[in-house]
């Protein structure tokens, strides 16, 4: 079902990893509670009725039993969506799966979420860090009440910066000047009241001295490029020969004079100076 | 005439065999206990002979690619030679064959040079170049000479 699909995406970074989600997005809602349930169930019904409206005249234009079957199918689908439209209240958080970075460089860990509700003013993001091999995680960043709070005591003091945009559901952070001790798992947890049920998503940071190239990538690339060039050159050569022959044919048809002159020339070029 | 043809064909086949051996055998650099490059690092440490993939260094991958390409081009030039032997007009030159053979020699030269320059030399001096490396350097002048022969060679009768 659609519901479970959305819920499962809350695992470690299974969804699109990069920052901005332009979905059912909005600016921070006013303080007074809105009738959220009406909004959430309106959208699928709206969608299905739009589909019906658009397709009905097109279908009605055609005749036959097929159109009747399709119309009934559409009506049934719309009814199902309208009636049993359980929009899930779960928030789905997306981060990357793994991030590779060089020592001394900066890395941007992105975190965004999907929620059926409008982005509220009380949206919160919080990042926590668990070093490789450790069992406990410490909290390194928290955004709440419209203000970010960065780590000023822990391992990331003065290296962490908030580069996200909560209005666009982006809670990304930037870590500067990486070190080998920064290897570990970063977990992002976002809450969009009243949509607070969701699974935090983790991204693993790997810090390298030199970014490794996978074995065989360069090999395959070189071989592929050279063979490709070879095929290209051969194709062009045969194409030129074909075109020259054709042009000669056209000329001889139109002018009756220059018969086969160009053809002989090309053959001589290929055979070398004979005798 | 027939002797020239036989000689050229034997030379070409020899080069193909040399290139295949040099590319596929894993003995570009040897130690007392291990043989390195072009594809694996095989060692006899810890009671047993086991191999692991060689390093991901970009120069090594380039050498792999160049050796494979050289072998391919040498084989292709042999096929073209056989084709042109029957389709060329009298007095024609084996240009296609020569081009591919010269390209193959260039690739072998590049691969051997890159390997010679970039292979790490250990300070203890126990490393020595293996026979596959020697074959690669041998293949370069052979293919070059063969390519030049094909440029000069002309088809009679």
Coordinates of C-alpha atoms in Angstrom, one line a residue:
Chain A
X1 CA 0.0 0.0 0.0
X2 CA 1.1 3.5 -0.5
X3 CA 1.2 4.1 3.3
X4 CA 3.8 1.4 4.0
X5 CA 5.9 2.6 1.1
X6 CA 6.2 6.0 2.5
X7 CA 6.9 4.7 6.0
X8 CA 9.7 2.4 4.9
X9 CA 11.5 5.3 3.3
X10 CA 12.2 6.7 6.7
X11 CA 15.1 4.2 7.0
X12 CA 18.7 5.2 6.5
X13 CA 18.7 7.4 3.6
X14 CA 16.6 5.4 1.2
X15 CA 15.1 8.3 -0.5
X16 CA 16.5 11.1 -2.7
X17 CA 19.3 12.4 -0.8
X18 CA 19.6 16.0 -1.8
X19 CA 18.2 18.9 0.0
X20 CA 15.1 20.6 -1.3
X21 CA 11.7 19.0 -1.6
X22 CA 9.1 21.0 -3.5
X23 CA 6.1 18.9 -2.7
X24 CA 3.2 20.0 -0.7
X25 CA 5.3 22.8 0.6
X26 CA 4.4 26.0 2.2
X27 CA 5.6 28.8 4.3
X28 CA 5.3 28.6 8.1
X29 CA 1.6 28.3 9.0
X30 CA 0.0 30.8 11.3
X31 CA -0.3 30.0 15.0
X32 CA -4.0 29.1 15.0
X33 CA -4.5 25.4 14.4
X34 CA -5.8 24.7 10.9
X35 CA -8.2 21.9 10.0
X36 CA -5.4 19.6 9.0
X37 CA -7.4 16.5 8.3
X38 CA -9.5 18.3 5.7
X39 CA -6.3 19.5 3.9
X40 CA -4.7 16.1 3.8
X41 CA -7.7 14.2 2.5
X42 CA -8.5 16.9 0.0
X43 CA -5.3 16.4 -2.0
X44 CA -5.8 12.8 -3.3
X45 CA -9.4 13.5 -3.9
X46 CA -8.5 16.7 -5.7
X47 CA -6.0 14.8 -7.8
X48 CA -8.5 12.1 -8.8
X49 CA -11.3 14.5 -9.6
X50 CA -8.9 16.5 -11.7
X51 CA -7.9 13.4 -13.6
X52 CA -11.6 12.6 -14.1
X53 CA -12.4 16.1 -15.3
X54 CA -9.6 16.2 -17.7
X55 CA -10.0 12.7 -19.1
X56 CA -13.8 12.4 -19.2
X57 CA -14.4 14.7 -22.2
X58 CA -11.5 13.1 -24.0
X59 CA -12.9 9.7 -23.3
X60 CA -16.4 10.7 -24.1
X61 CA -15.3 11.8 -27.5
X62 CA -14.3 8.3 -28.4
X63 CA -17.0 5.6 -28.8
X64 CA -17.0 2.0 -27.8
X65 CA -17.1 -0.4 -24.9
X66 CA -13.5 0.4 -24.1
X67 CA -14.3 3.9 -23.0
X68 CA -17.1 2.8 -20.8
X69 CA -14.8 0.4 -19.0
X70 CA -12.1 3.0 -18.5
X71 CA -14.6 5.5 -17.2
X72 CA -15.9 3.1 -14.6
X73 CA -12.4 2.2 -13.6
X74 CA -11.6 5.9 -13.1
X75 CA -14.8 6.5 -11.1
X76 CA -14.0 3.5 -8.9
X77 CA -10.4 4.7 -8.3
X78 CA -11.6 8.1 -7.4
X79 CA -14.1 6.7 -5.0
X80 CA -11.5 4.5 -3.4
X81 CA -9.1 7.4 -3.0
X82 CA -11.8 9.7 -1.7
X83 CA -13.3 7.2 0.7
X84 CA -10.4 5.2 2.0
X85 CA -7.8 8.0 1.8
X86 CA -5.6 7.3 4.8
X87 CA -3.0 9.9 4.5
X88 CA -0.2 8.8 6.7
X89 CA 0.8 11.0 9.5
X90 CA 4.3 9.8 9.5
X91 CA 7.2 12.1 8.6
X92 CA 9.8 10.7 6.2
X93 CA 13.3 11.8 6.6
X94 CA 15.9 11.7 3.8
X95 CA 19.6 11.9 4.2
X96 CA 22.4 10.4 2.0
X97 CA 23.6 6.9 2.6
X98 CA 27.3 7.6 2.7
X99 CA 29.5 10.6 2.3
X100 CA 33.1 10.5 1.2
X101 CA 35.4 13.4 1.9
X102 CA 39.1 14.2 2.0
X103 CA 41.0 15.1 5.2
X104 CA 40.9 18.8 5.7
X105 CA 38.0 19.5 3.4
X106 CA 34.4 20.5 4.2
X107 CA 31.4 18.2 3.8
X108 CA 27.8 19.1 3.7
X109 CA 25.4 16.6 5.2
X110 CA 22.0 17.1 3.8
X111 CA 18.8 16.3 5.6
X112 CA 15.3 16.9 4.3
X113 CA 11.9 15.4 5.1
X114 CA 8.5 14.8 3.5
X115 CA 5.4 15.4 5.4
X116 CA 1.7 15.7 4.4
X117 CA 1.3 18.7 6.6
X118 CA 2.3 22.2 5.8
X119 CA 5.7 23.2 7.3
X120 CA 4.9 24.5 10.7
X121 CA 6.7 27.2 12.6
X122 CA 7.7 24.7 15.2
X123 CA 9.6 22.5 12.8
X124 CA 12.7 21.0 14.5
X125 CA 15.9 19.4 13.2
X126 CA 18.4 17.7 15.3
X127 CA 21.6 16.0 14.4
X128 CA 23.5 13.5 16.5
X129 CA 26.8 11.8 16.0
X130 CA 28.1 8.4 16.8
X131 CA 31.8 7.8 16.3
X132 CA 32.9 4.6 14.6
X133 CA 33.2 1.9 17.2
X134 CA 31.4 3.8 19.9
X135 CA 28.1 2.8 21.3
X136 CA 26.6 6.1 22.3
X137 CA 25.7 9.1 20.2
X138 CA 26.0 12.7 21.2
X139 CA 23.8 15.5 20.0
X140 CA 25.6 18.0 17.9
X141 CA 23.0 20.3 16.4
X142 CA 19.5 21.3 17.2
X143 CA 17.2 23.7 15.4
X144 CA 14.0 24.8 17.2
X145 CA 11.8 27.8 17.5
X146 CA 13.3 29.4 14.5
X147 CA 16.9 29.4 15.7
X148 CA 19.8 26.9 15.2
X149 CA 21.9 25.8 18.1
X150 CA 25.3 24.4 17.1
X151 CA 27.7 22.3 19.1
X152 CA 30.0 24.4 21.2
X153 CA 31.5 21.9 23.6
X154 CA 31.8 18.6 21.7
X155 CA 34.1 17.4 19.0
X156 CA 32.6 19.7 16.4
X157 CA 32.9 23.0 18.2
X158 CA 33.5 25.9 15.9
X159 CA 33.5 23.6 12.9
X160 CA 29.8 23.1 12.5
X161 CA 27.5 25.5 10.6
X162 CA 23.9 25.4 9.7
X163 CA 23.3 25.8 6.0
X164 CA 19.8 24.6 5.7
X165 CA 16.5 26.3 5.1
X166 CA 13.8 25.1 7.4
X167 CA 11.1 26.9 5.4
X168 CA 12.1 24.6 2.5
X169 CA 12.4 21.6 4.7
X170 CA 16.1 21.5 4.5
X171 CA 18.1 20.9 7.6
X172 CA 21.6 20.5 6.3
X173 CA 24.8 21.1 8.2
X174 CA 28.3 21.9 7.1
X175 CA 31.3 20.5 8.8
X176 CA 34.6 22.1 8.1
X177 CA 38.2 20.9 8.3
X178 CA 37.6 17.2 8.5
X179 CA 39.8 14.9 10.5
X180 CA 40.1 11.1 10.7
X181 CA 38.4 11.2 14.0
X182 CA 35.2 12.4 12.3
X183 CA 34.5 9.0 10.8
X184 CA 31.2 7.9 12.1
X185 CA 27.4 7.9 11.7
X186 CA 25.4 11.1 11.6
X187 CA 21.7 10.8 12.4
X188 CA 19.1 13.5 11.4
X189 CA 15.8 13.7 13.2
X190 CA 13.2 16.1 12.0
X191 CA 9.8 16.9 13.4
X192 CA 7.0 18.9 11.9
X193 CA 4.3 19.3 14.5
X194 CA 1.8 17.8 14.6
X195 CA 3.5 15.3 12.3
X196 CA 6.1 13.9 14.7
X197 CA 6.0 10.1 14.1
X198 CA 8.9 9.1 12.0
X199 CA 12.2 7.3 11.9
X200 CA 15.4 9.2 12.0
X201 CA 17.8 8.7 9.0
X202 CA 21.5 8.2 9.2
X203 CA 24.4 9.0 6.9
X204 CA 27.8 7.5 7.3
X205 CA 30.8 9.8 6.9
X206 CA 34.1 8.3 5.6
X207 CA 37.2 10.5 5.6
X208 CA 39.9 9.5 3.2
X209 CA 43.4 10.7 2.8
X210 CA 43.1 10.4 -1.0
X211 CA 39.8 9.6 -2.7
X212 CA 40.2 6.2 -4.1
X213 CA 39.4 5.4 -7.7
X214 CA 37.8 2.0 -8.1
X215 CA 39.8 -0.6 -9.7
X216 CA 39.2 -0.9 -13.4
X217 CA 37.5 2.4 -13.9
X218 CA 40.4 4.0 -15.6
X219 CA 41.2 0.9 -17.5
X220 CA 37.8 0.5 -18.9
X221 CA 37.6 4.2 -19.7
X222 CA 40.8 4.2 -21.7
X223 CA 39.9 1.0 -23.6
X224 CA 36.5 2.2 -24.3
X225 CA 37.6 5.6 -25.6
X226 CA 40.2 4.3 -27.8
X227 CA 38.0 1.6 -29.3
X228 CA 35.3 4.2 -29.7
X229 CA 37.6 6.5 -31.6
X230 CA 38.7 3.7 -33.8
X231 CA 35.1 2.8 -34.7
X232 CA 34.4 6.5 -35.3
X233 CA 37.4 6.9 -37.6
X234 CA 36.5 3.8 -39.6
X235 CA 32.9 4.9 -39.8
X236 CA 33.9 8.3 -41.0
X237 CA 36.3 6.8 -43.5
X238 CA 33.6 4.6 -45.0
X239 CA 31.1 7.4 -44.9
X240 CA 33.5 9.7 -46.9
X241 CA 34.0 7.0 -49.4
X242 CA 30.3 6.4 -49.8
X243 CA 29.6 10.1 -50.1
X244 CA 32.3 10.7 -52.7
X245 CA 31.0 7.8 -54.7
X246 CA 27.5 9.2 -54.4
X247 CA 28.5 12.6 -55.4
X248 CA 30.3 11.3 -58.4
X249 CA 27.2 9.4 -59.4
X250 CA 25.1 12.6 -59.0
X251 CA 27.6 14.6 -61.0
X252 CA 27.7 12.1 -63.8
X253 CA 23.9 12.0 -64.1
X254 CA 23.6 15.7 -64.2
X255 CA 26.5 16.8 -66.2
X256 CA 27.3 13.7 -68.3
X257 CA 30.9 14.7 -68.4
X258 CA 32.7 14.0 -65.2
X259 CA 32.1 10.3 -65.1
X260 CA 34.1 8.3 -62.6
X261 CA 36.9 10.8 -62.3
X262 CA 36.6 11.2 -58.5
X263 CA 36.2 7.5 -58.0
X264 CA 39.4 6.7 -59.7
X265 CA 41.2 9.3 -57.7
X266 CA 40.1 7.9 -54.4
X267 CA 41.1 4.4 -55.4
X268 CA 44.5 5.5 -56.4
X269 CA 44.9 7.2 -53.1
X270 CA 44.2 3.9 -51.3
X271 CA 46.3 1.7 -53.5
X272 CA 49.4 3.9 -53.4
X273 CA 51.4 4.9 -56.4
X274 CA 51.4 1.8 -58.6
X275 CA 54.4 0.8 -60.5
Chain B
X1 CA 58.4 -13.9 -52.2
X2 CA 56.8 -16.7 -50.3
X3 CA 59.7 -16.6 -47.8
X4 CA 59.0 -12.9 -47.2
X5 CA 55.4 -13.6 -46.7
X6 CA 56.1 -16.5 -44.3
X7 CA 58.6 -14.5 -42.4
X8 CA 56.2 -11.6 -41.9
X9 CA 53.4 -13.8 -40.8
X10 CA 55.6 -15.7 -38.3
X11 CA 56.9 -12.3 -36.9
X12 CA 53.4 -11.1 -36.5
X13 CA 52.2 -14.2 -34.8
X14 CA 55.2 -14.1 -32.5
X15 CA 54.4 -10.6 -31.5
X16 CA 50.8 -11.5 -30.8
X17 CA 52.0 -14.4 -28.5
X18 CA 54.5 -12.1 -26.7
X19 CA 51.9 -9.5 -26.1
X20 CA 49.3 -11.9 -24.8
X21 CA 51.8 -13.5 -22.4
X22 CA 53.0 -10.1 -21.2
X23 CA 49.5 -8.8 -20.7
X24 CA 48.1 -11.8 -18.9
X25 CA 50.9 -13.2 -16.9
X26 CA 51.2 -11.6 -13.5
X27 CA 55.0 -11.2 -13.4
X28 CA 55.9 -7.6 -14.1
X29 CA 57.8 -7.2 -10.8
X30 CA 59.0 -10.0 -8.6
X31 CA 60.2 -10.5 -5.1
X32 CA 61.6 -13.5 -3.5
X33 CA 58.2 -14.3 -2.1
X34 CA 55.8 -12.3 -4.2
X35 CA 55.0 -11.4 -7.8
X36 CA 53.3 -8.1 -8.5
X37 CA 51.4 -6.5 -11.2
X38 CA 49.7 -6.2 -13.7
X39 CA 46.6 -7.6 -12.3
X40 CA 47.3 -9.2 -8.9
X41 CA 49.7 -9.2 -6.1
X42 CA 50.4 -12.9 -5.5
X43 CA 52.5 -13.8 -2.5
X44 CA 53.6 -17.0 -0.8
X45 CA 53.6 -15.6 2.7
X46 CA 51.8 -17.3 5.5
X47 CA 52.1 -20.8 4.1
X48 CA 50.2 -20.8 0.9
X49 CA 49.9 -19.0 -2.4
X50 CA 47.2 -16.4 -2.4
X51 CA 46.6 -13.5 -4.7
X52 CA 44.8 -10.3 -4.1
X53 CA 44.0 -7.6 -6.6
X54 CA 46.7 -5.1 -7.3
X55 CA 46.5 -1.5 -6.1
X56 CA 44.0 0.9 -7.5
X57 CA 46.7 3.3 -8.6
X58 CA 45.7 5.2 -11.7
X59 CA 49.0 4.6 -13.5
X60 CA 48.6 0.9 -13.1
X61 CA 45.2 1.0 -14.5
X62 CA 46.5 3.0 -17.4
X63 CA 49.2 0.4 -18.0
X64 CA 46.6 -2.3 -18.0
X65 CA 44.5 -0.5 -20.5
X66 CA 47.4 0.2 -22.8
X67 CA 48.6 -3.4 -22.8
X68 CA 45.2 -4.7 -23.5
X69 CA 44.8 -2.2 -26.3
X70 CA 48.2 -3.1 -27.8
X71 CA 47.3 -6.8 -27.8
X72 CA 43.9 -6.0 -29.4
X73 CA 45.4 -3.8 -32.1
X74 CA 48.1 -6.4 -32.9
X75 CA 45.4 -9.0 -33.4
X76 CA 43.3 -6.6 -35.4
X77 CA 46.2 -5.8 -37.7
X78 CA 46.8 -9.5 -38.3
X79 CA 43.2 -9.9 -39.3
X80 CA 43.4 -6.9 -41.6
X81 CA 46.6 -8.3 -43.1
X82 CA 44.9 -11.5 -44.0
X83 CA 42.0 -9.5 -45.4
X84 CA 44.2 -7.2 -47.4
X85 CA 46.2 -10.0 -48.7
X86 CA 43.3 -11.2 -50.7
X87 CA 41.5 -8.0 -51.5
X88 CA 44.3 -5.5 -52.3
X89 CA 45.0 -4.6 -55.9
X90 CA 48.3 -5.5 -57.4
X91 CA 51.0 -3.2 -56.2
X92 CA 49.1 -2.0 -53.3
X93 CA 50.5 -1.3 -49.8
X94 CA 49.2 -2.7 -46.6
X95 CA 48.4 0.7 -45.0
X96 CA 45.6 -0.4 -42.8
X97 CA 47.7 -3.2 -41.4
X98 CA 50.6 -0.9 -40.9
X99 CA 48.6 1.7 -39.1
X100 CA 47.2 -0.7 -36.6
X101 CA 50.6 -2.3 -36.0
X102 CA 52.3 1.0 -35.4
X103 CA 49.5 2.0 -33.1
X104 CA 50.0 -1.2 -31.2
X105 CA 53.7 -0.6 -30.9
X106 CA 53.0 2.9 -29.6
X107 CA 50.6 1.6 -27.0
X108 CA 53.1 -1.0 -25.8
X109 CA 55.8 1.7 -25.6
X110 CA 53.6 4.0 -23.6
X111 CA 52.6 1.2 -21.2
X112 CA 56.1 0.0 -20.7
X113 CA 57.4 3.5 -20.1
X114 CA 54.6 4.4 -17.7
X115 CA 55.3 1.2 -15.8
X116 CA 59.0 1.8 -15.7
X117 CA 58.7 5.3 -14.4
X118 CA 55.9 4.8 -11.9
X119 CA 56.6 1.4 -10.4
X120 CA 57.6 1.9 -6.8
X121 CA 61.2 0.9 -6.2
X122 CA 61.8 -0.6 -2.8
X123 CA 64.9 0.5 -0.9
X124 CA 66.0 -3.0 0.0
X125 CA 66.6 -3.8 -3.6
X126 CA 65.1 -7.2 -3.5
X127 CA 62.6 -6.3 -6.2
X128 CA 63.5 -7.1 -9.7
X129 CA 61.6 -6.8 -12.9
X130 CA 59.9 -9.9 -14.0
X131 CA 59.8 -11.6 -17.4
X132 CA 56.5 -10.1 -18.4
X133 CA 58.0 -6.6 -18.2
X134 CA 61.0 -7.7 -20.3
X135 CA 58.5 -9.2 -22.9
X136 CA 56.6 -5.9 -23.0
X137 CA 59.8 -4.0 -23.8
X138 CA 60.7 -6.6 -26.4
X139 CA 57.3 -6.3 -28.0
X140 CA 57.8 -2.6 -28.7
X141 CA 60.6 -2.8 -31.3
X142 CA 59.3 -5.9 -32.8
X143 CA 55.9 -4.4 -33.5
X144 CA 57.5 -1.2 -34.7
X145 CA 59.7 -3.1 -37.2
X146 CA 56.7 -5.1 -38.3
X147 CA 54.7 -2.0 -38.9
X148 CA 57.4 -0.4 -41.0
X149 CA 57.7 -3.6 -43.0
X150 CA 54.0 -3.5 -43.7
X151 CA 54.4 0.1 -44.9
X152 CA 57.2 -0.9 -47.3
X153 CA 55.7 -4.2 -48.3
X154 CA 53.8 -4.3 -51.6
X155 CA 51.5 -6.9 -53.0
X156 CA 52.7 -8.7 -56.0
X157 CA 50.6 -11.0 -58.2

